[in-house]
PDB file of C-alpha atoms in Angstrom:
ATOM      1  CA  MET A1496     -42.121  -2.987 -29.876  1.00 84.00           C
ATOM      2  CA  ALA A1497     -44.987  -2.857 -32.334  1.00 85.00           C
ATOM      3  CA  HIS A1498     -47.734  -3.547 -29.732  1.00 87.00           C
ATOM      4  CA  ASP A1499     -49.113  -0.245 -28.404  1.00 85.00           C
ATOM      5  CA  ARG A1500     -50.680  -1.956 -25.400  1.00 90.00           C
ATOM      6  CA  LEU A1501     -47.250  -3.079 -24.163  1.00 91.00           C
ATOM      7  CA  GLN A1502     -45.808  -0.048 -22.376  1.00 93.00           C
ATOM      8  CA  THR A1503     -43.149  -1.776 -20.295  1.00 95.00           C
ATOM      9  CA  ILE A1504     -40.762  -4.232 -21.946  1.00 94.00           C
ATOM     10  CA  CYS A1505     -37.974  -6.164 -20.198  1.00 95.00           C
ATOM     11  CA  LEU A1506     -35.218  -7.627 -22.292  1.00 94.00           C
ATOM     12  CA  GLU A1507     -32.750 -10.140 -20.813  1.00 95.00           C
ATOM     13  CA  GLU A1508     -29.455  -9.875 -22.780  1.00 93.00           C
ATOM     14  CA  PRO A1509     -31.024  -9.151 -26.186  1.00 93.00           C
ATOM     15  CA  ASP A1510     -27.509  -8.728 -27.566  1.00 92.00           C
ATOM     16  CA  ARG A1511     -26.448 -12.302 -26.955  1.00 91.00           C
ATOM     17  CA  GLY A1512     -24.865 -13.822 -30.009  1.00 90.00           C
ATOM     18  CA  MET A1513     -25.113 -10.626 -32.067  1.00 92.00           C
ATOM     19  CA  HIS A1514     -22.437  -8.972 -34.121  1.00 92.00           C
ATOM     20  CA  PRO A1515     -21.197  -5.724 -32.396  1.00 87.00           C
ATOM     21  CA  GLN A1516     -22.426  -3.542 -35.286  1.00 90.00           C
ATOM     22  CA  MET A1517     -25.897  -5.105 -35.062  1.00 93.00           C
ATOM     23  CA  ILE A1518     -25.903  -4.465 -31.283  1.00 92.00           C
ATOM     24  CA  GLU A1519     -25.332  -0.785 -32.007  1.00 88.00           C
ATOM     25  CA  ARG A1520     -28.204  -0.753 -34.514  1.00 91.00           C
ATOM     26  CA  MET A1521     -30.458  -2.451 -32.013  1.00 92.00           C
ATOM     27  CA  ASN A1522     -29.412   0.108 -29.485  1.00 90.00           C
ATOM     28  CA  GLU A1523     -30.657   2.879 -31.806  1.00 90.00           C
ATOM     29  CA  VAL A1524     -34.040   1.149 -32.023  1.00 91.00           C
ATOM     30  CA  LEU A1525     -34.229   0.847 -28.255  1.00 91.00           C
ATOM     31  CA  HIS A1526     -33.490   4.586 -27.833  1.00 89.00           C
ATOM     32  CA  HIS A1527     -36.131   5.484 -30.378  1.00 90.00           C
ATOM     33  CA  GLU A1528     -38.824   3.279 -28.819  1.00 89.00           C
ATOM     34  CA  SER A1529     -37.981   4.427 -25.263  1.00 89.00           C
ATOM     35  CA  ARG A1530     -39.543   7.797 -26.048  1.00 88.00           C
ATOM     36  CA  LYS A1531     -42.980   6.209 -25.773  1.00 90.00           C
ATOM     37  CA  LYS A1532     -42.370   3.006 -23.816  1.00 92.00           C
ATOM     38  CA  THR A1533     -40.388   1.968 -20.708  1.00 93.00           C
ATOM     39  CA  ILE A1534     -37.665  -0.438 -21.788  1.00 93.00           C
ATOM     40  CA  ILE A1535     -35.506  -2.274 -19.246  1.00 94.00           C
ATOM     41  CA  VAL A1536     -32.408  -4.046 -20.639  1.00 93.00           C
ATOM     42  CA  VAL A1537     -30.072  -6.352 -18.779  1.00 92.00           C
ATOM     43  CA  THR A1538     -26.749  -6.682 -20.571  1.00 89.00           C
ATOM     44  CA  HIS A1539     -23.113  -7.729 -20.273  1.00 85.00           C
ATOM     45  CA  SER A1540     -22.150  -5.978 -23.478  1.00 84.00           C
ATOM     46  CA  PRO A1541     -20.185  -2.697 -23.512  1.00 83.00           C
ATOM     47  CA  PHE A1542     -21.801  -1.898 -26.870  1.00 83.00           C
ATOM     48  CA  LEU A1543     -25.143  -1.099 -25.154  1.00 84.00           C
ATOM     49  CA  VAL A1544     -23.566   1.421 -22.783  1.00 81.00           C
ATOM     50  CA  ASP A1545     -23.482   4.944 -24.233  1.00 77.00           C
ATOM     51  CA  SER A1546     -23.881   8.580 -23.280  1.00 71.00           C
ATOM     52  CA  THR A1547     -27.433   8.733 -24.517  1.00 74.00           C
ATOM     53  CA  SER A1548     -28.744   6.283 -21.929  1.00 76.00           C
ATOM     54  CA  LEU A1549     -26.239   6.969 -19.163  1.00 75.00           C
ATOM     55  CA  LYS A1550     -28.660   8.798 -16.897  1.00 80.00           C
ATOM     56  CA  ASN A1551     -30.812   5.682 -16.888  1.00 84.00           C
ATOM     57  CA  THR A1552     -27.969   3.182 -16.602  1.00 85.00           C
ATOM     58  CA  PHE A1553     -27.565   1.307 -13.329  1.00 87.00           C
ATOM     59  CA  PHE A1554     -24.513  -0.692 -12.315  1.00 86.00           C
ATOM     60  CA  PHE A1555     -24.985  -3.805 -10.208  1.00 86.00           C
ATOM     61  CA  SER A1556     -22.078  -5.311  -8.300  1.00 81.00           C
ATOM     62  CA  ARG A1557     -21.652  -7.969  -5.624  1.00 77.00           C
ATOM     63  CA  GLY A1558     -19.254  -7.753  -2.747  1.00 70.00           C
ATOM     64  CA  ALA A1559     -18.476  -9.252   0.656  1.00 70.00           C
ATOM     65  CA  ASN A1560     -21.214  -7.152   2.254  1.00 75.00           C
ATOM     66  CA  GLY A1561     -23.880  -7.923  -0.296  1.00 78.00           C
ATOM     67  CA  SER A1562     -25.002  -6.396  -3.578  1.00 82.00           C
ATOM     68  CA  THR A1563     -24.980  -2.725  -4.496  1.00 84.00           C
ATOM     69  CA  VAL A1564     -26.785  -0.765  -7.192  1.00 87.00           C
ATOM     70  CA  VAL A1565     -25.643   2.669  -8.372  1.00 84.00           C
ATOM     71  CA  ASN A1566     -26.713   5.057 -11.068  1.00 85.00           C
ATOM     72  CA  ILE A1567     -23.574   5.589 -13.110  1.00 80.00           C
ATOM     73  CA  ASN A1568     -24.395   9.180 -14.054  1.00 79.00           C
ATOM     74  CA  ASP A1569     -25.184  10.223 -10.479  1.00 80.00           C
ATOM     75  CA  GLU A1570     -21.998   8.637  -9.113  1.00 74.00           C
ATOM     76  CA  LEU A1571     -19.744  10.054 -11.790  1.00 71.00           C
ATOM     77  CA  GLU A1572     -21.472  13.318 -12.637  1.00 69.00           C
ATOM     78  CA  LYS A1573     -18.678  15.442 -11.102  1.00 58.00           C
ATOM     79  CA  ASN A1574     -15.905  13.176 -12.256  1.00 58.00           C
ATOM     80  CA  GLU A1575     -14.264  14.499 -15.484  1.00 61.00           C
ATOM     81  CA  TYR A1576     -13.603  10.887 -16.518  1.00 58.00           C
ATOM     82  CA  LEU A1577     -17.249  10.158 -17.000  1.00 61.00           C
ATOM     83  CA  LYS A1578     -16.527  10.848 -20.693  1.00 61.00           C
ATOM     84  CA  LEU A1579     -14.120   7.865 -20.698  1.00 60.00           C
ATOM     85  CA  LEU A1580     -17.121   5.541 -20.740  1.00 61.00           C
ATOM     86  CA  GLY A1581     -17.502   6.628 -24.354  1.00 57.00           C
ATOM     87  CA  THR A1582     -14.444   4.495 -25.218  1.00 59.00           C
ATOM     88  CA  THR A1583     -14.714   0.740 -25.632  1.00 59.00           C
ATOM     89  CA  GLU A1584     -11.769   0.032 -23.362  1.00 65.00           C
ATOM     90  CA  PHE A1585     -13.139   1.925 -20.411  1.00 67.00           C
ATOM     91  CA  LYS A1586     -16.679   0.639 -20.915  1.00 76.00           C
ATOM     92  CA  THR A1587     -15.327  -2.869 -20.407  1.00 77.00           C
ATOM     93  CA  LEU A1588     -14.452  -1.858 -16.833  1.00 78.00           C
ATOM     94  CA  LEU A1589     -18.135  -2.215 -16.019  1.00 80.00           C
ATOM     95  CA  PHE A1590     -17.972  -5.875 -16.941  1.00 81.00           C
ATOM     96  CA  SER A1591     -14.686  -6.785 -15.232  1.00 81.00           C
ATOM     97  CA  SER A1592     -14.378  -8.553 -11.881  1.00 78.00           C
ATOM     98  CA  SER A1593     -11.044  -6.796 -11.289  1.00 87.00           C
ATOM     99  CA  VAL A1594      -9.144  -4.160 -13.245  1.00 90.00           C
ATOM    100  CA  LEU A1595      -5.386  -3.621 -13.482  1.00 92.00           C
ATOM    101  CA  PHE A1596      -4.601  -0.071 -14.588  1.00 91.00           C
ATOM    102  CA  VAL A1597      -1.345   0.644 -16.371  1.00 92.00           C
ATOM    103  CA  GLU A1598       0.008   3.949 -17.613  1.00 88.00           C
ATOM    104  CA  GLY A1599       0.231   3.482 -21.349  1.00 87.00           C
ATOM    105  CA  PRO A1600      -0.150   1.048 -24.252  1.00 90.00           C
ATOM    106  CA  SER A1601       3.432  -0.303 -23.984  1.00 93.00           C
ATOM    107  CA  ASP A1602       2.828  -1.326 -20.355  1.00 94.00           C
ATOM    108  CA  LYS A1603      -0.352  -3.146 -21.420  1.00 93.00           C
ATOM    109  CA  ILE A1604       1.469  -4.930 -24.274  1.00 94.00           C
ATOM    110  CA  VAL A1605       4.230  -6.180 -21.919  1.00 95.00           C
ATOM    111  CA  LEU A1606       1.919  -7.242 -19.113  1.00 96.00           C
ATOM    112  CA  GLU A1607      -0.439  -9.079 -21.490  1.00 95.00           C
ATOM    113  CA  ALA A1608       2.632 -10.987 -22.826  1.00 95.00           C
ATOM    114  CA  ILE A1609       3.669 -11.842 -19.258  1.00 95.00           C
ATOM    115  CA  PHE A1610       0.137 -13.004 -18.466  1.00 94.00           C
ATOM    116  CA  ARG A1611       0.032 -15.281 -21.523  1.00 93.00           C
ATOM    117  CA  LYS A1612       3.386 -16.881 -20.736  1.00 93.00           C
ATOM    118  CA  TYR A1613       2.449 -17.190 -17.029  1.00 91.00           C
ATOM    119  CA  LYS A1614      -0.729 -19.043 -18.037  1.00 91.00           C
ATOM    120  CA  GLN A1615       1.234 -21.451 -20.191  1.00 89.00           C
ATOM    121  CA  SER A1616       3.753 -22.166 -17.465  1.00 86.00           C
ATOM    122  CA  SER A1617       1.252 -22.452 -14.579  1.00 85.00           C
ATOM    123  CA  LYS A1618       0.660 -25.826 -13.077  1.00 81.00           C
ATOM    124  CA  SER A1619      -3.056 -25.308 -12.579  1.00 84.00           C
ATOM    125  CA  PHE A1620      -5.943 -22.913 -13.146  1.00 83.00           C
ATOM    126  CA  ALA A1621      -6.020 -22.181  -9.392  1.00 82.00           C
ATOM    127  CA  ASP A1622      -2.420 -20.973  -9.642  1.00 82.00           C
ATOM    128  CA  SER A1623      -2.980 -18.626 -12.561  1.00 86.00           C
ATOM    129  CA  PHE A1624      -6.454 -17.314 -11.820  1.00 87.00           C
ATOM    130  CA  PRO A1625      -5.531 -14.681  -9.169  1.00 85.00           C
ATOM    131  CA  ILE A1626      -3.332 -13.040 -11.804  1.00 87.00           C
ATOM    132  CA  LEU A1627      -5.288 -13.632 -15.052  1.00 87.00           C
ATOM    133  CA  ARG A1628      -8.602 -12.478 -13.536  1.00 88.00           C
ATOM    134  CA  HIS A1629      -7.444  -8.860 -13.964  1.00 90.00           C
ATOM    135  CA  GLU A1630      -8.595  -6.875 -16.997  1.00 89.00           C
ATOM    136  CA  ILE A1631      -5.579  -4.800 -18.072  1.00 91.00           C
ATOM    137  CA  CYS A1632      -6.627  -1.241 -18.974  1.00 88.00           C
ATOM    138  CA  SER A1633      -4.355   1.556 -20.212  1.00 86.00           C
ATOM    139  CA  MET A1634      -5.067   4.897 -18.447  1.00 81.00           C
ATOM    140  CA  GLY A1635      -3.317   6.901 -21.150  1.00 75.00           C
ATOM    141  CA  GLY A1636      -0.941   8.656 -18.762  1.00 71.00           C
ATOM    142  CA  LYS A1637       0.452   8.601 -15.230  1.00 68.00           C
ATOM    143  CA  GLY A1638      -1.291  11.752 -14.128  1.00 67.00           C
ATOM    144  CA  ILE A1639      -4.769  10.276 -13.729  1.00 70.00           C
ATOM    145  CA  ALA A1640      -4.079   7.275 -11.476  1.00 72.00           C
ATOM    146  CA  ASN A1641      -5.658   8.906  -8.447  1.00 73.00           C
ATOM    147  CA  ARG A1642      -8.831   9.833 -10.369  1.00 73.00           C
ATOM    148  CA  MET A1643      -9.118   6.404 -11.846  1.00 77.00           C
ATOM    149  CA  LYS A1644      -8.980   5.037  -8.307  1.00 78.00           C
ATOM    150  CA  ASP A1645     -11.834   7.370  -7.397  1.00 77.00           C
ATOM    151  CA  PHE A1646     -13.684   6.262 -10.548  1.00 76.00           C
ATOM    152  CA  CYS A1647     -13.589   2.653  -9.446  1.00 81.00           C
ATOM    153  CA  LYS A1648     -14.408   3.324  -5.825  1.00 80.00           C
ATOM    154  CA  LYS A1649     -17.591   5.165  -6.795  1.00 77.00           C
ATOM    155  CA  LEU A1650     -18.754   2.180  -8.869  1.00 79.00           C
ATOM    156  CA  ASN A1651     -17.510  -0.442  -6.408  1.00 80.00           C
ATOM    157  CA  ILE A1652     -15.153  -1.942  -8.995  1.00 83.00           C
ATOM    158  CA  LYS A1653     -12.141  -3.877  -7.714  1.00 86.00           C
ATOM    159  CA  PHE A1654      -8.876  -2.463  -9.033  1.00 89.00           C
ATOM    160  CA  CYS A1655      -5.151  -2.167  -8.670  1.00 91.00           C
ATOM    161  CA  VAL A1656      -2.586   0.088 -10.387  1.00 92.00           C
ATOM    162  CA  VAL A1657       0.880  -0.433 -11.805  1.00 93.00           C
ATOM    163  CA  THR A1658       2.843   2.797 -12.352  1.00 91.00           C
ATOM    164  CA  ASP A1659       6.301   4.200 -12.894  1.00 92.00           C
ATOM    165  CA  ARG A1660       8.297   5.053  -9.772  1.00 91.00           C
ATOM    166  CA  ASP A1661       8.121   8.802 -10.303  1.00 89.00           C
ATOM    167  CA  VAL A1662       4.338   8.842  -9.606  1.00 87.00           C
ATOM    168  CA  MET A1663       5.074   8.248  -5.955  1.00 89.00           C
ATOM    169  CA  MET A1664       8.753   9.197  -5.685  1.00 89.00           C
ATOM    170  CA  ASP A1665      10.890  12.140  -6.731  1.00 88.00           C
ATOM    171  CA  ASP A1666      14.624  11.390  -6.873  1.00 82.00           C
ATOM    172  CA  LYS A1667      15.751  14.292  -9.062  1.00 81.00           C
ATOM    173  CA  GLY A1668      16.928  16.550  -6.241  1.00 74.00           C
ATOM    174  CA  PRO A1669      19.587  16.152  -3.500  1.00 74.00           C
ATOM    175  CA  GLN A1670      17.037  14.466  -1.238  1.00 79.00           C
ATOM    176  CA  ILE A1671      14.609  11.644  -1.961  1.00 87.00           C
ATOM    177  CA  LYS A1672      10.974  12.661  -1.781  1.00 89.00           C
ATOM    178  CA  TYR A1673       8.123  10.142  -1.685  1.00 88.00           C
ATOM    179  CA  ARG A1674       4.416   9.918  -1.094  1.00 87.00           C
ATOM    180  CA  SER A1675       2.842   7.484   1.340  1.00 86.00           C
ATOM    181  CA  SER A1676      -0.469   7.684  -0.578  1.00 84.00           C
ATOM    182  CA  PHE A1677      -1.938   9.110  -3.738  1.00 78.00           C
ATOM    183  CA  SER A1678      -3.301  12.137  -1.916  1.00 79.00           C
ATOM    184  CA  SER A1679      -0.443  12.840   0.497  1.00 85.00           C
ATOM    185  CA  ASP A1680       2.218  15.494   0.075  1.00 86.00           C
ATOM    186  CA  PHE A1681       5.838  14.490  -0.694  1.00 87.00           C
ATOM    187  CA  ILE A1682       7.939  13.514   2.353  1.00 87.00           C
ATOM    188  CA  GLU A1683      11.680  14.236   2.279  1.00 87.00           C
ATOM    189  CA  ASP A1684      14.123  11.514   3.185  1.00 85.00           C
ATOM    190  CA  ASP A1685      17.768  12.414   3.604  1.00 83.00           C
ATOM    191  CA  CYS A1686      19.375   9.434   1.760  1.00 83.00           C
ATOM    192  CA  SER A1687      20.576   8.573  -1.736  1.00 83.00           C
ATOM    193  CA  ILE A1688      18.351   6.800  -4.220  1.00 85.00           C
ATOM    194  CA  SER A1689      20.510   3.667  -4.013  1.00 84.00           C
ATOM    195  CA  THR A1690      20.250   3.561  -0.211  1.00 87.00           C
ATOM    196  CA  PHE A1691      16.497   4.082  -0.310  1.00 88.00           C
ATOM    197  CA  LEU A1692      16.027   1.291  -2.862  1.00 87.00           C
ATOM    198  CA  GLU A1693      18.238  -1.050  -0.861  1.00 90.00           C
ATOM    199  CA  ASP A1694      16.992  -0.333   2.655  1.00 89.00           C
ATOM    200  CA  LYS A1695      13.539   1.251   2.517  1.00 90.00           C
ATOM    201  CA  PHE A1696      11.884   0.426  -0.843  1.00 92.00           C
ATOM    202  CA  LYS A1697      10.319  -2.824   0.394  1.00 92.00           C
ATOM    203  CA  THR A1698       8.537  -1.131   3.296  1.00 92.00           C
ATOM    204  CA  PHE A1699       7.559   1.740   1.014  1.00 92.00           C
ATOM    205  CA  SER A1700       6.140  -0.589  -1.702  1.00 93.00           C
ATOM    206  CA  ASP A1701       4.424  -2.920   0.796  1.00 92.00           C
ATOM    207  CA  ASN A1702       2.601   0.044   2.284  1.00 92.00           C
ATOM    208  CA  LEU A1703       1.463   1.228  -1.182  1.00 91.00           C
ATOM    209  CA  ALA A1704       0.285  -2.279  -2.069  1.00 92.00           C
ATOM    210  CA  GLU A1705      -1.754  -2.668   1.140  1.00 90.00           C
ATOM    211  CA  ASN A1706      -3.218   0.802   1.362  1.00 88.00           C
ATOM    212  CA  GLU A1707      -3.426   2.010  -2.230  1.00 87.00           C
ATOM    213  CA  ASN A1708      -3.591  -1.183  -4.278  1.00 90.00           C
ATOM    214  CA  LEU A1709      -0.499   0.217  -6.062  1.00 92.00           C
ATOM    215  CA  PHE A1710       2.548  -1.508  -7.538  1.00 94.00           C
ATOM    216  CA  VAL A1711       5.548   0.766  -8.410  1.00 94.00           C
ATOM    217  CA  TRP A1712       8.328  -0.359 -10.728  1.00 95.00           C
ATOM    218  CA  LYS A1713      11.384  -0.416  -8.522  1.00 94.00           C
ATOM    219  CA  HIS A1714      13.843   0.529 -11.271  1.00 92.00           C
ATOM    220  CA  GLY A1715      11.867   3.582 -12.542  1.00 92.00           C
ATOM    221  CA  GLU A1716       9.841   3.222 -15.730  1.00 93.00           C
ATOM    222  CA  LEU A1717       8.763   0.148 -17.642  1.00 94.00           C
ATOM    223  CA  GLU A1718      11.810   0.458 -19.928  1.00 94.00           C
ATOM    224  CA  ASP A1719      14.114   0.572 -16.871  1.00 94.00           C
ATOM    225  CA  PHE A1720      12.514  -2.660 -15.672  1.00 95.00           C
ATOM    226  CA  LEU A1721      13.171  -4.221 -19.090  1.00 95.00           C
ATOM    227  CA  LEU A1722      16.841  -3.110 -19.034  1.00 93.00           C
ATOM    228  CA  SER A1723      17.427  -4.194 -15.407  1.00 92.00           C
ATOM    229  CA  LYS A1724      18.485  -7.677 -16.481  1.00 91.00           C
ATOM    230  CA  HIS A1725      19.468  -9.631 -19.640  1.00 90.00           C
ATOM    231  CA  GLN A1726      20.115  -6.315 -21.412  1.00 90.00           C
ATOM    232  CA  PHE A1727      21.680  -7.827 -24.526  1.00 88.00           C
ATOM    233  CA  GLU A1728      18.900 -10.396 -24.971  1.00 90.00           C
ATOM    234  CA  ILE A1729      16.174  -7.803 -24.400  1.00 92.00           C
ATOM    235  CA  CYS A1730      17.712  -5.356 -26.895  1.00 89.00           C
ATOM    236  CA  LYS A1731      18.306  -8.164 -29.366  1.00 89.00           C
ATOM    237  CA  LEU A1732      14.556  -8.852 -29.347  1.00 91.00           C
ATOM    238  CA  LEU A1733      13.208  -5.275 -29.291  1.00 91.00           C
ATOM    239  CA  ILE A1734      15.871  -3.202 -31.085  1.00 88.00           C
ATOM    240  CA  PRO A1735      18.110  -5.592 -33.011  1.00 83.00           C
ATOM    241  CA  GLU A1736      19.099  -2.874 -35.476  1.00 77.00           C
ATOM    242  CA  ASN A1737      20.640  -0.917 -32.618  1.00 68.00           C
ATOM    243  CA  LEU A1738      22.920  -3.667 -31.241  1.00 70.00           C
ATOM    244  CA  SER A1739      26.598  -3.043 -30.739  1.00 61.00           C
ATOM    245  CA  ASN A1740      29.070  -5.741 -29.695  1.00 63.00           C
ATOM    246  CA  GLU A1741      27.885  -7.962 -26.906  1.00 66.00           C
ATOM    247  CA  GLU A1742      30.914  -7.023 -24.767  1.00 69.00           C
ATOM    248  CA  ASN A1743      29.466  -3.504 -24.407  1.00 72.00           C
ATOM    249  CA  TYR A1744      26.633  -4.965 -22.332  1.00 76.00           C
ATOM    250  CA  PRO A1745      25.479  -4.354 -19.675  1.00 78.00           C
ATOM    251  CA  PHE A1746      25.530  -0.535 -19.583  1.00 82.00           C
ATOM    252  CA  ASP A1747      24.336   1.555 -16.688  1.00 83.00           C
ATOM    253  CA  VAL A1748      21.923   4.506 -16.458  1.00 85.00           C
ATOM    254  CA  THR A1749      24.770   7.021 -16.846  1.00 85.00           C
ATOM    255  CA  ASP A1750      25.682   5.705 -20.290  1.00 85.00           C
ATOM    256  CA  PRO A1751      24.172   7.799 -23.155  1.00 82.00           C
ATOM    257  CA  HIS A1752      23.321   4.538 -24.827  1.00 83.00           C
ATOM    258  CA  TYR A1753      20.961   3.747 -21.967  1.00 88.00           C
ATOM    259  CA  LYS A1754      18.560   6.611 -22.555  1.00 88.00           C
ATOM    260  CA  ASP A1755      18.686   6.085 -26.302  1.00 88.00           C
ATOM    261  CA  SER A1756      17.806   2.373 -25.852  1.00 89.00           C
ATOM    262  CA  LYS A1757      14.873   3.260 -23.573  1.00 91.00           C
ATOM    263  CA  GLY A1758      13.342   5.467 -26.298  1.00 91.00           C
ATOM    264  CA  LYS A1759      13.843   2.878 -28.989  1.00 91.00           C
ATOM    265  CA  ILE A1760      12.360   0.092 -26.816  1.00 93.00           C
ATOM    266  CA  ASN A1761       9.239   2.160 -26.213  1.00 92.00           C
ATOM    267  CA  LYS A1762       8.934   2.867 -29.951  1.00 92.00           C
ATOM    268  CA  SER A1763       9.416  -0.836 -30.780  1.00 92.00           C
ATOM    269  CA  LEU A1764       6.645  -1.927 -28.332  1.00 92.00           C
ATOM    270  CA  ASN A1765       4.206   0.632 -29.674  1.00 90.00           C
ATOM    271  CA  GLY A1766       5.168   0.056 -33.311  1.00 88.00           C
ATOM    272  CA  GLY A1767       3.642  -3.390 -33.764  1.00 83.00           C
ATOM    273  CA  ILE A1768       6.154  -5.946 -32.421  1.00 88.00           C
ATOM    274  CA  SER A1769       5.316  -9.502 -33.429  1.00 91.00           C
ATOM    275  CA  ARG A1770       3.555 -11.981 -31.138  1.00 91.00           C
ATOM    276  CA  ASP A1771       6.525 -14.377 -31.360  1.00 93.00           C
ATOM    277  CA  LYS A1772       8.935 -11.685 -30.113  1.00 93.00           C
ATOM    278  CA  LEU A1773       6.574 -10.751 -27.331  1.00 94.00           C
ATOM    279  CA  ASP A1774       6.386 -14.406 -26.225  1.00 94.00           C
ATOM    280  CA  ASP A1775      10.187 -14.604 -26.251  1.00 94.00           C
ATOM    281  CA  LEU A1776      10.335 -11.376 -24.275  1.00 95.00           C
ATOM    282  CA  ALA A1777       7.895 -12.755 -21.705  1.00 95.00           C
ATOM    283  CA  THR A1778      10.039 -15.887 -21.336  1.00 95.00           C
ATOM    284  CA  LEU A1779      12.932 -13.678 -20.323  1.00 95.00           C
ATOM    285  CA  LEU A1780      10.845 -11.451 -18.084  1.00 96.00           C
ATOM    286  CA  LEU A1781       9.533 -14.368 -16.030  1.00 94.00           C
ATOM    287  CA  GLN A1782      13.129 -14.818 -14.821  1.00 93.00           C
ATOM    288  CA  PHE A1783      13.183 -11.256 -13.391  1.00 95.00           C
ATOM    289  CA  GLU A1784      12.797 -10.708  -9.671  1.00 94.00           C
ATOM    290  CA  GLU A1785      10.613  -7.735 -10.399  1.00 95.00           C
ATOM    291  CA  THR A1786       8.196  -9.895 -12.379  1.00 95.00           C
ATOM    292  CA  GLY A1787       7.984 -12.247  -9.399  1.00 94.00           C
ATOM    293  CA  ARG A1788       7.242  -9.277  -7.145  1.00 94.00           C
ATOM    294  CA  LEU A1789       4.474  -8.159  -9.504  1.00 95.00           C
ATOM    295  CA  CYS A1790       2.895 -11.673  -9.481  1.00 93.00           C
ATOM    296  CA  ILE A1791       3.006 -11.791  -5.701  1.00 92.00           C
ATOM    297  CA  PHE A1792       1.339  -8.359  -5.614  1.00 94.00           C
ATOM    298  CA  LEU A1793      -1.450  -9.487  -7.895  1.00 92.00           C
ATOM    299  CA  LYS A1794      -1.998 -12.702  -5.925  1.00 89.00           C
ATOM    300  CA  ASN A1795      -2.079 -10.867  -2.621  1.00 87.00           C
ATOM    301  CA  ILE A1796      -4.323  -8.090  -3.846  1.00 80.00           C
ATOM    302  CA  ASN A1797      -6.869 -10.728  -4.811  1.00 60.00           C
ATOM    303  CA  ASP A1798      -7.396 -11.489  -1.111  1.00 54.00           C
ATOM    304  CA  CYS A1799      -7.249  -7.909   0.176  1.00 48.00           C
ATOM    305  CA  LYS A1800     -10.137  -5.724   1.135  1.00 47.00           C
ATOM    306  CA  TYR A1801     -10.310  -3.126  -1.603  1.00 43.00           C
ATOM    307  CA  PRO A1802     -10.454   0.504  -0.457  1.00 41.00           C
TER     308      PRO A1802
END
């Protein structure tokens, strides 16, 4: 940087082996020197991506039809989630081969536990790779799933989404309403929720998986999934202080205890549950049919053409 005669400087991964805070200090130097020099940096570090250099940041990706290069600012200029690149979690999207979006932190905690246990129980790397290749990223809410899909499409990032059932289905009224895609209007179906889940949910979910890269929890929310089987064991792990006699289990969704348990499970997951308990929870969850369906979804999505 000190040589005035050098006006163009190319740096290949200058951050390699550096402490994250030192990378940020180096980034400040690069920004300062770029006022009088042309500096080209190739990096795999999210710490070098920031709003200051975003207009001059290019994203390279490789797909079935060859490589693509896009200017991040140009592609996302009109997308209100451009600001998300200011957070470390979303900046890591740029360095992920495939992203799995979940609604909130509790979803991420549970899926990461399932992934760890799945890795331990897998017979080979080839068996676990289609699932473990996904970077799990919390969207911070169910309302932005469609826009996160647009975010990834603009940058040619492979993705899939796991959401609660109510994102794509409304079962609060006398008739079931559901969406066939993120952007479609609700379609009314004159049947009960139990009938729909028994007779039509598979076709509904298969369509969303194929066309939207979307997995919907069949039972409702994440907590409904957790309480769909082995209720006593799940509650013993997550909310042991709330346990009543074992003979009171299982309870159904109409029981006041059910809603109360859902809230306490969510609080427990977000309140710093121990790694050992999460591992025990994942051991139970691997026995759930819904977990098997999720694993099949992730394996199949690995071979699909991303929209």
